[in-house]
Amino acid sequence: MATALAYIGAALAEIAGCFAFWGWLRLGKSALWLVPGIGSLILFATLLTQVDSAAAGRAYAAYGGVYIAASLAWLWAVEGVFPDRWDIAGTAICLIGAAVIIAAPR
């Protein structure tokens, strides 16, 4: 459960941090958006270190599936665009792959 929460928190922090840069560079928002954006990216990196994995690369690979799911949730919740069936199918495939990577017996 702690791993799942770390991944979800990391994904939200990374997406929020990157969106702050998107807002500044693509949407014409104030450069002040970078301040919480950088803080959010620091939180992302810190949370990702809390994942229960002996290898950083394996933790990062499994995180990829969670990041994809969170990105599509962001698309819907923040940008108002509902993911289509292909987005949802691709996300399901990625989450299955992430589960195999992180939960496989070693």
mmCIF file of N, CA, C and O in Angstrom:
data_model
loop_
_atom_site.group_PDB
_atom_site.id
_atom_site.type_symbol
_atom_site.label_atom_id
_atom_site.label_comp_id
_atom_site.label_asym_id
_atom_site.label_seq_id
_atom_site.Cartn_x
_atom_site.Cartn_y
_atom_site.Cartn_z
ATOM 1 N N MET A 1 0.824 -1.196 0.000
ATOM 2 C CA MET A 1 0.000 0.000 0.000
ATOM 3 C C MET A 1 0.870 1.262 0.000
ATOM 4 O O MET A 1 0.552 2.222 -0.689
ATOM 5 N N ALA A 2 1.966 1.232 0.739
ATOM 6 C CA ALA A 2 2.850 2.398 0.781
ATOM 7 C C ALA A 2 3.462 2.668 -0.591
ATOM 8 O O ALA A 2 3.618 3.822 -0.993
ATOM 9 N N THR A 3 3.792 1.597 -1.325
ATOM 10 C CA THR A 3 4.346 1.758 -2.661
ATOM 11 C C THR A 3 3.330 2.412 -3.589
ATOM 12 O O THR A 3 3.658 3.337 -4.334
ATOM 13 N N ALA A 4 2.089 1.957 -3.529
ATOM 14 C CA ALA A 4 1.039 2.530 -4.378
ATOM 15 C C ALA A 4 0.840 4.006 -4.060
ATOM 16 O O ALA A 4 0.723 4.839 -4.974
ATOM 17 N N LEU A 5 0.821 4.355 -2.786
ATOM 18 C CA LEU A 5 0.647 5.761 -2.405
ATOM 19 C C LEU A 5 1.834 6.614 -2.845
ATOM 20 O O LEU A 5 1.653 7.754 -3.278
ATOM 21 N N ALA A 6 3.046 6.057 -2.725
ATOM 22 C CA ALA A 6 4.234 6.792 -3.178
ATOM 23 C C ALA A 6 4.171 7.036 -4.678
ATOM 24 O O ALA A 6 4.467 8.145 -5.155
ATOM 25 N N TYR A 7 3.775 6.026 -5.438
ATOM 26 C CA TYR A 7 3.655 6.182 -6.886
ATOM 27 C C TYR A 7 2.588 7.208 -7.262
ATOM 28 O O TYR A 7 2.800 8.054 -8.125
ATOM 29 N N ILE A 8 1.440 7.141 -6.634
ATOM 30 C CA ILE A 8 0.354 8.074 -6.949
ATOM 31 C C ILE A 8 0.757 9.501 -6.583
ATOM 32 O O ILE A 8 0.564 10.440 -7.370
ATOM 33 N N GLY A 9 1.326 9.669 -5.402
ATOM 34 C CA GLY A 9 1.787 10.997 -4.998
ATOM 35 C C GLY A 9 2.876 11.528 -5.913
ATOM 36 O O GLY A 9 2.863 12.707 -6.293
ATOM 37 N N ALA A 10 3.811 10.655 -6.295
ATOM 38 C CA ALA A 10 4.887 11.069 -7.195
ATOM 39 C C ALA A 10 4.329 11.480 -8.545
ATOM 40 O O ALA A 10 4.751 12.488 -9.128
ATOM 41 N N ALA A 11 3.374 10.719 -9.052
ATOM 42 C CA ALA A 11 2.792 11.043 -10.359
ATOM 43 C C ALA A 11 2.089 12.396 -10.328
ATOM 44 O O ALA A 11 2.279 13.226 -11.224
ATOM 45 N N LEU A 12 1.299 12.628 -9.301
ATOM 46 C CA LEU A 12 0.593 13.911 -9.201
ATOM 47 C C LEU A 12 1.574 15.069 -9.066
ATOM 48 O O LEU A 12 1.397 16.124 -9.678
ATOM 49 N N ALA A 13 2.627 14.868 -8.277
ATOM 50 C CA ALA A 13 3.622 15.922 -8.094
ATOM 51 C C ALA A 13 4.386 16.189 -9.389
ATOM 52 O O ALA A 13 4.634 17.347 -9.749
ATOM 53 N N GLU A 14 4.730 15.125 -10.117
ATOM 54 C CA GLU A 14 5.468 15.320 -11.366
ATOM 55 C C GLU A 14 4.601 16.029 -12.408
ATOM 56 O O GLU A 14 5.046 16.956 -13.081
ATOM 57 N N ILE A 15 3.378 15.582 -12.548
ATOM 58 C CA ILE A 15 2.493 16.188 -13.541
ATOM 59 C C ILE A 15 2.228 17.653 -13.196
ATOM 60 O O ILE A 15 2.272 18.527 -14.074
ATOM 61 N N ALA A 16 1.977 17.955 -11.928
ATOM 62 C CA ALA A 16 1.740 19.340 -11.523
ATOM 63 C C ALA A 16 2.978 20.198 -11.790
ATOM 64 O O ALA A 16 2.866 21.329 -12.284
ATOM 65 N N GLY A 17 4.152 19.663 -11.472
ATOM 66 C CA GLY A 17 5.386 20.405 -11.714
ATOM 67 C C GLY A 17 5.624 20.664 -13.190
ATOM 68 O O GLY A 17 5.971 21.781 -13.601
ATOM 69 N N CYS A 18 5.424 19.651 -14.002
ATOM 70 C CA CYS A 18 5.602 19.818 -15.446
ATOM 71 C C CYS A 18 4.536 20.741 -16.027
ATOM 72 O O CYS A 18 4.822 21.524 -16.943
ATOM 73 N N PHE A 19 3.316 20.664 -15.498
ATOM 74 C CA PHE A 19 2.251 21.535 -15.994
ATOM 75 C C PHE A 19 2.555 22.998 -15.678
ATOM 76 O O PHE A 19 2.192 23.891 -16.457
ATOM 77 N N ALA A 20 3.237 23.250 -14.584
ATOM 78 C CA ALA A 20 3.628 24.632 -14.271
ATOM 79 C C ALA A 20 4.553 25.172 -15.362
ATOM 80 O O ALA A 20 4.403 26.319 -15.796
ATOM 81 N N PHE A 21 5.488 24.354 -15.831
ATOM 82 C CA PHE A 21 6.369 24.766 -16.916
ATOM 83 C C PHE A 21 5.582 24.919 -18.222
ATOM 84 O O PHE A 21 5.812 25.839 -18.993
ATOM 85 N N TRP A 22 4.648 23.996 -18.467
ATOM 86 C CA TRP A 22 3.782 24.084 -19.646
ATOM 87 C C TRP A 22 2.997 25.407 -19.625
ATOM 88 O O TRP A 22 2.902 26.098 -20.635
ATOM 89 N N GLY A 23 2.451 25.714 -18.460
ATOM 90 C CA GLY A 23 1.695 26.951 -18.326
ATOM 91 C C GLY A 23 2.543 28.170 -18.628
ATOM 92 O O GLY A 23 2.111 29.099 -19.322
ATOM 93 N N TRP A 24 3.755 28.182 -18.121
ATOM 94 C CA TRP A 24 4.657 29.306 -18.331
ATOM 95 C C TRP A 24 5.071 29.428 -19.797
ATOM 96 O O TRP A 24 4.973 30.501 -20.401
ATOM 97 N N LEU A 25 5.514 28.303 -20.396
ATOM 98 C CA LEU A 25 6.066 28.358 -21.742
ATOM 99 C C LEU A 25 5.022 28.294 -22.855
ATOM 100 O O LEU A 25 5.228 28.858 -23.927
ATOM 101 N N ARG A 26 3.917 27.597 -22.614
ATOM 102 C CA ARG A 26 2.947 27.394 -23.689
ATOM 103 C C ARG A 26 1.656 28.183 -23.516
ATOM 104 O O ARG A 26 0.973 28.455 -24.491
ATOM 105 N N LEU A 27 1.323 28.524 -22.286
ATOM 106 C CA LEU A 27 0.060 29.212 -22.034
ATOM 107 C C LEU A 27 0.243 30.674 -21.655
ATOM 108 O O LEU A 27 -0.726 31.357 -21.346
ATOM 109 N N GLY A 28 1.499 31.115 -21.618
ATOM 110 C CA GLY A 28 1.766 32.516 -21.329
ATOM 111 C C GLY A 28 1.566 32.924 -19.877
ATOM 112 O O GLY A 28 1.373 34.102 -19.588
ATOM 113 N N LYS A 29 1.623 31.960 -18.966
ATOM 114 C CA LYS A 29 1.462 32.280 -17.543
ATOM 115 C C LYS A 29 2.732 32.941 -17.018
ATOM 116 O O LYS A 29 3.804 32.868 -17.618
ATOM 117 N N SER A 30 2.631 33.540 -15.855
ATOM 118 C CA SER A 30 3.750 34.212 -15.209
ATOM 119 C C SER A 30 4.872 33.225 -14.882
ATOM 120 O O SER A 30 4.622 32.055 -14.580
ATOM 121 N N ALA A 31 6.095 33.736 -14.906
ATOM 122 C CA ALA A 31 7.242 32.914 -14.515
ATOM 123 C C ALA A 31 7.143 32.491 -13.045
ATOM 124 O O ALA A 31 7.806 31.540 -12.627
ATOM 125 N N LEU A 32 6.287 33.157 -12.284
ATOM 126 C CA LEU A 32 6.077 32.757 -10.885
ATOM 127 C C LEU A 32 5.480 31.352 -10.786
ATOM 128 O O LEU A 32 5.579 30.721 -9.730
ATOM 129 N N TRP A 33 4.879 30.863 -11.854
ATOM 130 C CA TRP A 33 4.367 29.484 -11.865
ATOM 131 C C TRP A 33 5.504 28.480 -11.661
ATOM 132 O O TRP A 33 5.278 27.356 -11.232
ATOM 133 N N LEU A 34 6.740 28.892 -11.958
ATOM 134 C CA LEU A 34 7.876 27.987 -11.824
ATOM 135 C C LEU A 34 8.212 27.676 -10.371
ATOM 136 O O LEU A 34 8.754 26.616 -10.085
ATOM 137 N N VAL A 35 7.896 28.580 -9.475
ATOM 138 C CA VAL A 35 8.231 28.373 -8.063
ATOM 139 C C VAL A 35 7.517 27.135 -7.507
ATOM 140 O O VAL A 35 8.176 26.198 -7.022
ATOM 141 N N PRO A 36 6.185 27.041 -7.574
ATOM 142 C CA PRO A 36 5.558 25.815 -7.097
ATOM 143 C C PRO A 36 5.871 24.628 -8.001
ATOM 144 O O PRO A 36 5.900 23.484 -7.543
ATOM 145 N N GLY A 37 6.136 24.903 -9.283
ATOM 146 C CA GLY A 37 6.491 23.820 -10.198
ATOM 147 C C GLY A 37 7.774 23.122 -9.779
ATOM 148 O O GLY A 37 7.848 21.891 -9.756
ATOM 149 N N ILE A 38 8.774 23.899 -9.435
ATOM 150 C CA ILE A 38 10.049 23.318 -8.991
ATOM 151 C C ILE A 38 9.860 22.584 -7.668
ATOM 152 O O ILE A 38 10.372 21.486 -7.481
ATOM 153 N N GLY A 39 9.104 23.161 -6.758
ATOM 154 C CA GLY A 39 8.820 22.484 -5.491
ATOM 155 C C GLY A 39 8.102 21.168 -5.707
ATOM 156 O O GLY A 39 8.407 20.155 -5.057
ATOM 157 N N SER A 40 7.187 21.162 -6.633
ATOM 158 C CA SER A 40 6.446 19.948 -6.942
ATOM 159 C C SER A 40 7.359 18.877 -7.533
ATOM 160 O O SER A 40 7.235 17.690 -7.219
ATOM 161 N N LEU A 41 8.300 19.282 -8.375
ATOM 162 C CA LEU A 41 9.232 18.310 -8.954
ATOM 163 C C LEU A 41 10.195 17.755 -7.900
ATOM 164 O O LEU A 41 10.578 16.586 -7.956
ATOM 165 N N ILE A 42 10.554 18.569 -6.932
ATOM 166 C CA ILE A 42 11.371 18.078 -5.818
ATOM 167 C C ILE A 42 10.578 17.057 -5.009
ATOM 168 O O ILE A 42 11.102 15.999 -4.626
ATOM 169 N N LEU A 43 9.306 17.350 -4.756
ATOM 170 C CA LEU A 43 8.446 16.400 -4.048
ATOM 171 C C LEU A 43 8.329 15.096 -4.829
ATOM 172 O O LEU A 43 8.388 14.007 -4.257
ATOM 173 N N PHE A 44 8.157 15.188 -6.139
ATOM 174 C CA PHE A 44 8.091 14.000 -6.999
ATOM 175 C C PHE A 44 9.306 13.105 -6.788
ATOM 176 O O PHE A 44 9.181 11.905 -6.540
ATOM 177 N N ALA A 45 10.494 13.683 -6.890
ATOM 178 C CA ALA A 45 11.719 12.892 -6.756
ATOM 179 C C ALA A 45 11.836 12.286 -5.363
ATOM 180 O O ALA A 45 12.257 11.132 -5.200
ATOM 181 N N THR A 46 11.443 13.024 -4.360
ATOM 182 C CA THR A 46 11.503 12.529 -2.983
ATOM 183 C C THR A 46 10.540 11.365 -2.785
ATOM 184 O O THR A 46 10.894 10.341 -2.194
ATOM 185 N N LEU A 47 9.321 11.497 -3.278
ATOM 186 C CA LEU A 47 8.331 10.423 -3.125
ATOM 187 C C LEU A 47 8.758 9.154 -3.857
ATOM 188 O O LEU A 47 8.548 8.049 -3.367
ATOM 189 N N LEU A 48 9.367 9.312 -5.024
ATOM 190 C CA LEU A 48 9.769 8.133 -5.784
ATOM 191 C C LEU A 48 10.841 7.325 -5.053
ATOM 192 O O LEU A 48 10.920 6.106 -5.217
ATOM 193 N N THR A 49 11.625 7.985 -4.207
ATOM 194 C CA THR A 49 12.636 7.241 -3.439
ATOM 195 C C THR A 49 12.018 6.401 -2.325
ATOM 196 O O THR A 49 12.689 5.565 -1.733
ATOM 197 N N GLN A 50 10.743 6.610 -2.034
ATOM 198 C CA GLN A 50 10.073 5.872 -0.961
ATOM 199 C C GLN A 50 9.516 4.523 -1.418
ATOM 200 O O GLN A 50 9.002 3.760 -0.607
ATOM 201 N N VAL A 51 9.602 4.232 -2.706
ATOM 202 C CA VAL A 51 9.086 2.973 -3.251
ATOM 203 C C VAL A 51 9.936 1.815 -2.755
ATOM 204 O O VAL A 51 11.160 1.891 -2.732
ATOM 205 N N ASP A 52 9.261 0.753 -2.349
ATOM 206 C CA ASP A 52 9.947 -0.436 -1.830
ATOM 207 C C ASP A 52 10.496 -1.273 -2.983
ATOM 208 O O ASP A 52 9.824 -2.149 -3.522
ATOM 209 N N SER A 53 11.712 -0.956 -3.403
ATOM 210 C CA SER A 53 12.384 -1.677 -4.476
ATOM 211 C C SER A 53 13.882 -1.619 -4.230
ATOM 212 O O SER A 53 14.404 -0.580 -3.829
ATOM 213 N N ALA A 54 14.553 -2.737 -4.487
ATOM 214 C CA ALA A 54 15.999 -2.775 -4.284
ATOM 215 C C ALA A 54 16.747 -2.051 -5.399
ATOM 216 O O ALA A 54 17.895 -1.670 -5.226
ATOM 217 N N ALA A 55 16.105 -1.867 -6.554
ATOM 218 C CA ALA A 55 16.764 -1.249 -7.698
ATOM 219 C C ALA A 55 15.978 -0.028 -8.168
ATOM 220 O O ALA A 55 14.772 -0.117 -8.408
ATOM 221 N N ALA A 56 16.660 1.090 -8.292
ATOM 222 C CA ALA A 56 16.003 2.330 -8.714
ATOM 223 C C ALA A 56 15.389 2.186 -10.103
ATOM 224 O O ALA A 56 14.256 2.608 -10.332
ATOM 225 N N GLY A 57 16.103 1.573 -11.029
ATOM 226 C CA GLY A 57 15.594 1.425 -12.391
ATOM 227 C C GLY A 57 14.290 0.651 -12.449
ATOM 228 O O GLY A 57 13.390 0.983 -13.221
ATOM 229 N N ARG A 58 14.174 -0.365 -11.621
ATOM 230 C CA ARG A 58 12.938 -1.150 -11.587
ATOM 231 C C ARG A 58 11.795 -0.318 -11.005
ATOM 232 O O ARG A 58 10.664 -0.370 -11.481
ATOM 233 N N ALA A 59 12.074 0.453 -9.984
ATOM 234 C CA ALA A 59 11.056 1.325 -9.405
ATOM 235 C C ALA A 59 10.601 2.356 -10.429
ATOM 236 O O ALA A 59 9.409 2.632 -10.557
ATOM 237 N N TYR A 60 11.540 2.926 -11.191
ATOM 238 C CA TYR A 60 11.196 3.921 -12.193
ATOM 239 C C TYR A 60 10.391 3.305 -13.338
ATOM 240 O O TYR A 60 9.462 3.920 -13.850
ATOM 241 N N ALA A 61 10.763 2.101 -13.753
ATOM 242 C CA ALA A 61 10.047 1.429 -14.846
ATOM 243 C C ALA A 61 8.597 1.157 -14.454
ATOM 244 O O ALA A 61 7.679 1.409 -15.233
ATOM 245 N N ALA A 62 8.384 0.658 -13.257
ATOM 246 C CA ALA A 62 7.019 0.381 -12.801
ATOM 247 C C ALA A 62 6.241 1.679 -12.636
ATOM 248 O O ALA A 62 5.037 1.732 -12.907
ATOM 249 N N TYR A 63 6.919 2.732 -12.238
ATOM 250 C CA TYR A 63 6.281 4.029 -12.079
ATOM 251 C C TYR A 63 5.691 4.534 -13.394
ATOM 252 O O TYR A 63 4.668 5.220 -13.409
ATOM 253 N N GLY A 64 6.299 4.163 -14.500
ATOM 254 C CA GLY A 64 5.839 4.622 -15.804
ATOM 255 C C GLY A 64 4.360 4.355 -16.046
ATOM 256 O O GLY A 64 3.637 5.207 -16.562
ATOM 257 N N GLY A 65 3.889 3.182 -15.668
ATOM 258 C CA GLY A 65 2.478 2.854 -15.854
ATOM 259 C C GLY A 65 1.572 3.733 -15.016
ATOM 260 O O GLY A 65 0.515 4.185 -15.475
ATOM 261 N N VAL A 66 1.986 3.996 -13.789
ATOM 262 C CA VAL A 66 1.197 4.861 -12.903
ATOM 263 C C VAL A 66 1.189 6.290 -13.452
ATOM 264 O O VAL A 66 0.159 6.964 -13.435
ATOM 265 N N TYR A 67 2.320 6.732 -13.965
ATOM 266 C CA TYR A 67 2.409 8.072 -14.534
ATOM 267 C C TYR A 67 1.452 8.229 -15.712
ATOM 268 O O TYR A 67 0.778 9.257 -15.845
ATOM 269 N N ILE A 68 1.375 7.221 -16.556
ATOM 270 C CA ILE A 68 0.474 7.278 -17.708
ATOM 271 C C ILE A 68 -0.977 7.398 -17.245
ATOM 272 O O ILE A 68 -1.739 8.233 -17.749
ATOM 273 N N ALA A 69 -1.357 6.584 -16.274
ATOM 274 C CA ALA A 69 -2.734 6.644 -15.761
ATOM 275 C C ALA A 69 -3.023 8.007 -15.137
ATOM 276 O O ALA A 69 -4.083 8.607 -15.370
ATOM 277 N N ALA A 70 -2.088 8.519 -14.363
ATOM 278 C CA ALA A 70 -2.283 9.821 -13.718
ATOM 279 C C ALA A 70 -2.338 10.945 -14.754
ATOM 280 O O ALA A 70 -3.095 11.903 -14.592
ATOM 281 N N SER A 71 -1.562 10.822 -15.819
ATOM 282 C CA SER A 71 -1.576 11.840 -16.868
ATOM 283 C C SER A 71 -2.938 11.918 -17.543
ATOM 284 O O SER A 71 -3.438 12.997 -17.846
ATOM 285 N N LEU A 72 -3.554 10.768 -17.778
ATOM 286 C CA LEU A 72 -4.880 10.772 -18.395
ATOM 287 C C LEU A 72 -5.952 11.260 -17.416
ATOM 288 O O LEU A 72 -6.921 11.899 -17.831
ATOM 289 N N ALA A 73 -5.759 10.979 -16.132
ATOM 290 C CA ALA A 73 -6.676 11.533 -15.128
ATOM 291 C C ALA A 73 -6.546 13.059 -15.112
ATOM 292 O O ALA A 73 -7.549 13.780 -15.007
ATOM 293 N N TRP A 74 -5.334 13.559 -15.219
ATOM 294 C CA TRP A 74 -5.088 15.004 -15.288
ATOM 295 C C TRP A 74 -5.752 15.591 -16.536
ATOM 296 O O TRP A 74 -6.380 16.654 -16.484
ATOM 297 N N LEU A 75 -5.590 14.899 -17.663
ATOM 298 C CA LEU A 75 -6.214 15.336 -18.911
ATOM 299 C C LEU A 75 -7.702 15.585 -18.712
ATOM 300 O O LEU A 75 -8.245 16.598 -19.161
ATOM 301 N N TRP A 76 -8.337 14.678 -18.004
ATOM 302 C CA TRP A 76 -9.777 14.758 -17.785
ATOM 303 C C TRP A 76 -10.123 15.813 -16.726
ATOM 304 O O TRP A 76 -10.928 16.708 -16.951
ATOM 305 N N ALA A 77 -9.470 15.718 -15.560
ATOM 306 C CA ALA A 77 -9.831 16.567 -14.419
ATOM 307 C C ALA A 77 -9.416 18.029 -14.591
ATOM 308 O O ALA A 77 -10.150 18.935 -14.197
ATOM 309 N N VAL A 78 -8.246 18.260 -15.160
ATOM 310 C CA VAL A 78 -7.721 19.625 -15.233
ATOM 311 C C VAL A 78 -7.949 20.263 -16.605
ATOM 312 O O VAL A 78 -8.313 21.431 -16.700
ATOM 313 N N GLU A 79 -7.763 19.464 -17.655
ATOM 314 C CA GLU A 79 -7.871 20.029 -19.000
ATOM 315 C C GLU A 79 -9.250 19.840 -19.622
ATOM 316 O O GLU A 79 -9.538 20.390 -20.687
ATOM 317 N N GLY A 80 -10.091 19.058 -18.957
ATOM 318 C CA GLY A 80 -11.462 18.889 -19.421
ATOM 319 C C GLY A 80 -11.627 18.036 -20.663
ATOM 320 O O GLY A 80 -12.641 18.120 -21.344
ATOM 321 N N VAL A 81 -10.636 17.208 -20.978
ATOM 322 C CA VAL A 81 -10.696 16.327 -22.140
ATOM 323 C C VAL A 81 -10.844 14.900 -21.651
ATOM 324 O O VAL A 81 -9.983 14.402 -20.921
ATOM 325 N N PHE A 82 -11.922 14.241 -22.036
ATOM 326 C CA PHE A 82 -12.161 12.870 -21.584
ATOM 327 C C PHE A 82 -11.315 11.907 -22.408
ATOM 328 O O PHE A 82 -11.328 11.963 -23.640
ATOM 329 N N PRO A 83 -10.559 11.026 -21.743
ATOM 330 C CA PRO A 83 -9.751 10.038 -22.471
ATOM 331 C C PRO A 83 -10.648 9.132 -23.329
ATOM 332 O O PRO A 83 -11.728 8.737 -22.893
ATOM 333 N N ASP A 84 -10.183 8.800 -24.529
ATOM 334 C CA ASP A 84 -10.971 7.918 -25.380
ATOM 335 C C ASP A 84 -10.647 6.452 -25.075
ATOM 336 O O ASP A 84 -9.812 6.156 -24.215
ATOM 337 N N ARG A 85 -11.310 5.551 -25.764
ATOM 338 C CA ARG A 85 -11.135 4.119 -25.475
ATOM 339 C C ARG A 85 -9.712 3.660 -25.714
ATOM 340 O O ARG A 85 -9.232 2.747 -25.050
ATOM 341 N N TRP A 86 -9.007 4.286 -26.641
ATOM 342 C CA TRP A 86 -7.620 3.908 -26.893
ATOM 343 C C TRP A 86 -6.712 4.363 -25.759
ATOM 344 O O TRP A 86 -5.768 3.662 -25.388
ATOM 345 N N ASP A 87 -6.984 5.525 -25.222
ATOM 346 C CA ASP A 87 -6.243 5.997 -24.046
ATOM 347 C C ASP A 87 -6.432 5.022 -22.883
ATOM 348 O O ASP A 87 -5.470 4.650 -22.200
ATOM 349 N N ILE A 88 -7.676 4.619 -22.671
ATOM 350 C CA ILE A 88 -7.993 3.728 -21.550
ATOM 351 C C ILE A 88 -7.385 2.349 -21.757
ATOM 352 O O ILE A 88 -6.799 1.768 -20.831
ATOM 353 N N ALA A 89 -7.466 1.822 -22.970
ATOM 354 C CA ALA A 89 -6.872 0.508 -23.256
ATOM 355 C C ALA A 89 -5.356 0.544 -23.078
ATOM 356 O O ALA A 89 -4.765 -0.354 -22.473
ATOM 357 N N GLY A 90 -4.729 1.587 -23.583
ATOM 358 C CA GLY A 90 -3.278 1.714 -23.437
ATOM 359 C C GLY A 90 -2.858 1.835 -21.986
ATOM 360 O O GLY A 90 -1.853 1.249 -21.559
ATOM 361 N N THR A 91 -3.640 2.568 -21.214
ATOM 362 C CA THR A 91 -3.355 2.709 -19.788
ATOM 363 C C THR A 91 -3.466 1.373 -19.077
ATOM 364 O O THR A 91 -2.617 1.029 -18.235
ATOM 365 N N ALA A 92 -4.487 0.598 -19.395
ATOM 366 C CA ALA A 92 -4.659 -0.721 -18.771
ATOM 367 C C ALA A 92 -3.459 -1.610 -19.070
ATOM 368 O O ALA A 92 -2.937 -2.288 -18.172
ATOM 369 N N ILE A 93 -2.999 -1.592 -20.302
ATOM 370 C CA ILE A 93 -1.821 -2.396 -20.674
ATOM 371 C C ILE A 93 -0.605 -1.952 -19.873
ATOM 372 O O ILE A 93 0.147 -2.781 -19.348
ATOM 373 N N CYS A 94 -0.413 -0.651 -19.761
ATOM 374 C CA CYS A 94 0.744 -0.130 -19.022
ATOM 375 C C CYS A 94 0.678 -0.479 -17.539
ATOM 376 O O CYS A 94 1.702 -0.821 -16.933
ATOM 377 N N LEU A 95 -0.513 -0.391 -16.941
ATOM 378 C CA LEU A 95 -0.640 -0.726 -15.521
ATOM 379 C C LEU A 95 -0.397 -2.205 -15.274
ATOM 380 O O LEU A 95 0.196 -2.579 -14.251
ATOM 381 N N ILE A 96 -0.822 -3.054 -16.187
ATOM 382 C CA ILE A 96 -0.526 -4.485 -16.059
ATOM 383 C C ILE A 96 0.979 -4.708 -16.126
ATOM 384 O O ILE A 96 1.553 -5.435 -15.309
ATOM 385 N N GLY A 97 1.637 -4.048 -17.053
ATOM 386 C CA GLY A 97 3.095 -4.158 -17.154
ATOM 387 C C GLY A 97 3.797 -3.643 -15.897
ATOM 388 O O GLY A 97 4.741 -4.270 -15.415
ATOM 389 N N ALA A 98 3.325 -2.531 -15.354
ATOM 390 C CA ALA A 98 3.914 -1.992 -14.124
ATOM 391 C C ALA A 98 3.743 -2.960 -12.973
ATOM 392 O O ALA A 98 4.675 -3.154 -12.177
ATOM 393 N N ALA A 99 2.575 -3.595 -12.876
ATOM 394 C CA ALA A 99 2.336 -4.567 -11.805
ATOM 395 C C ALA A 99 3.263 -5.759 -11.934
ATOM 396 O O ALA A 99 3.794 -6.262 -10.936
ATOM 397 N N VAL A 100 3.490 -6.217 -13.150
ATOM 398 C CA VAL A 100 4.402 -7.348 -13.364
ATOM 399 C C VAL A 100 5.805 -6.964 -12.917
ATOM 400 O O VAL A 100 6.499 -7.729 -12.232
ATOM 401 N N ILE A 101 6.248 -5.767 -13.278
ATOM 402 C CA ILE A 101 7.599 -5.328 -12.931
ATOM 403 C C ILE A 101 7.787 -5.219 -11.418
ATOM 404 O O ILE A 101 8.750 -5.736 -10.859
ATOM 405 N N ILE A 102 6.863 -4.568 -10.740
ATOM 406 C CA ILE A 102 7.070 -4.277 -9.309
ATOM 407 C C ILE A 102 6.707 -5.442 -8.405
ATOM 408 O O ILE A 102 7.282 -5.608 -7.339
ATOM 409 N N ALA A 103 5.760 -6.294 -8.827
ATOM 410 C CA ALA A 103 5.269 -7.345 -7.925
ATOM 411 C C ALA A 103 5.801 -8.739 -8.232
ATOM 412 O O ALA A 103 5.467 -9.686 -7.519
ATOM 413 N N ALA A 104 6.615 -8.870 -9.252
ATOM 414 C CA ALA A 104 7.144 -10.197 -9.602
ATOM 415 C C ALA A 104 8.006 -10.752 -8.465
ATOM 416 O O ALA A 104 8.748 -9.997 -7.830
ATOM 417 N N PRO A 105 7.891 -12.050 -8.217
ATOM 418 C CA PRO A 105 8.721 -12.642 -7.170
ATOM 419 C C PRO A 105 10.196 -12.645 -7.597
ATOM 420 O O PRO A 105 10.526 -13.022 -8.704
ATOM 421 N N ARG A 106 11.039 -12.194 -6.717
ATOM 422 C CA ARG A 106 12.488 -12.176 -7.027
ATOM 423 C C ARG A 106 13.247 -12.811 -5.896
ATOM 424 O O ARG A 106 13.004 -12.682 -4.776
#
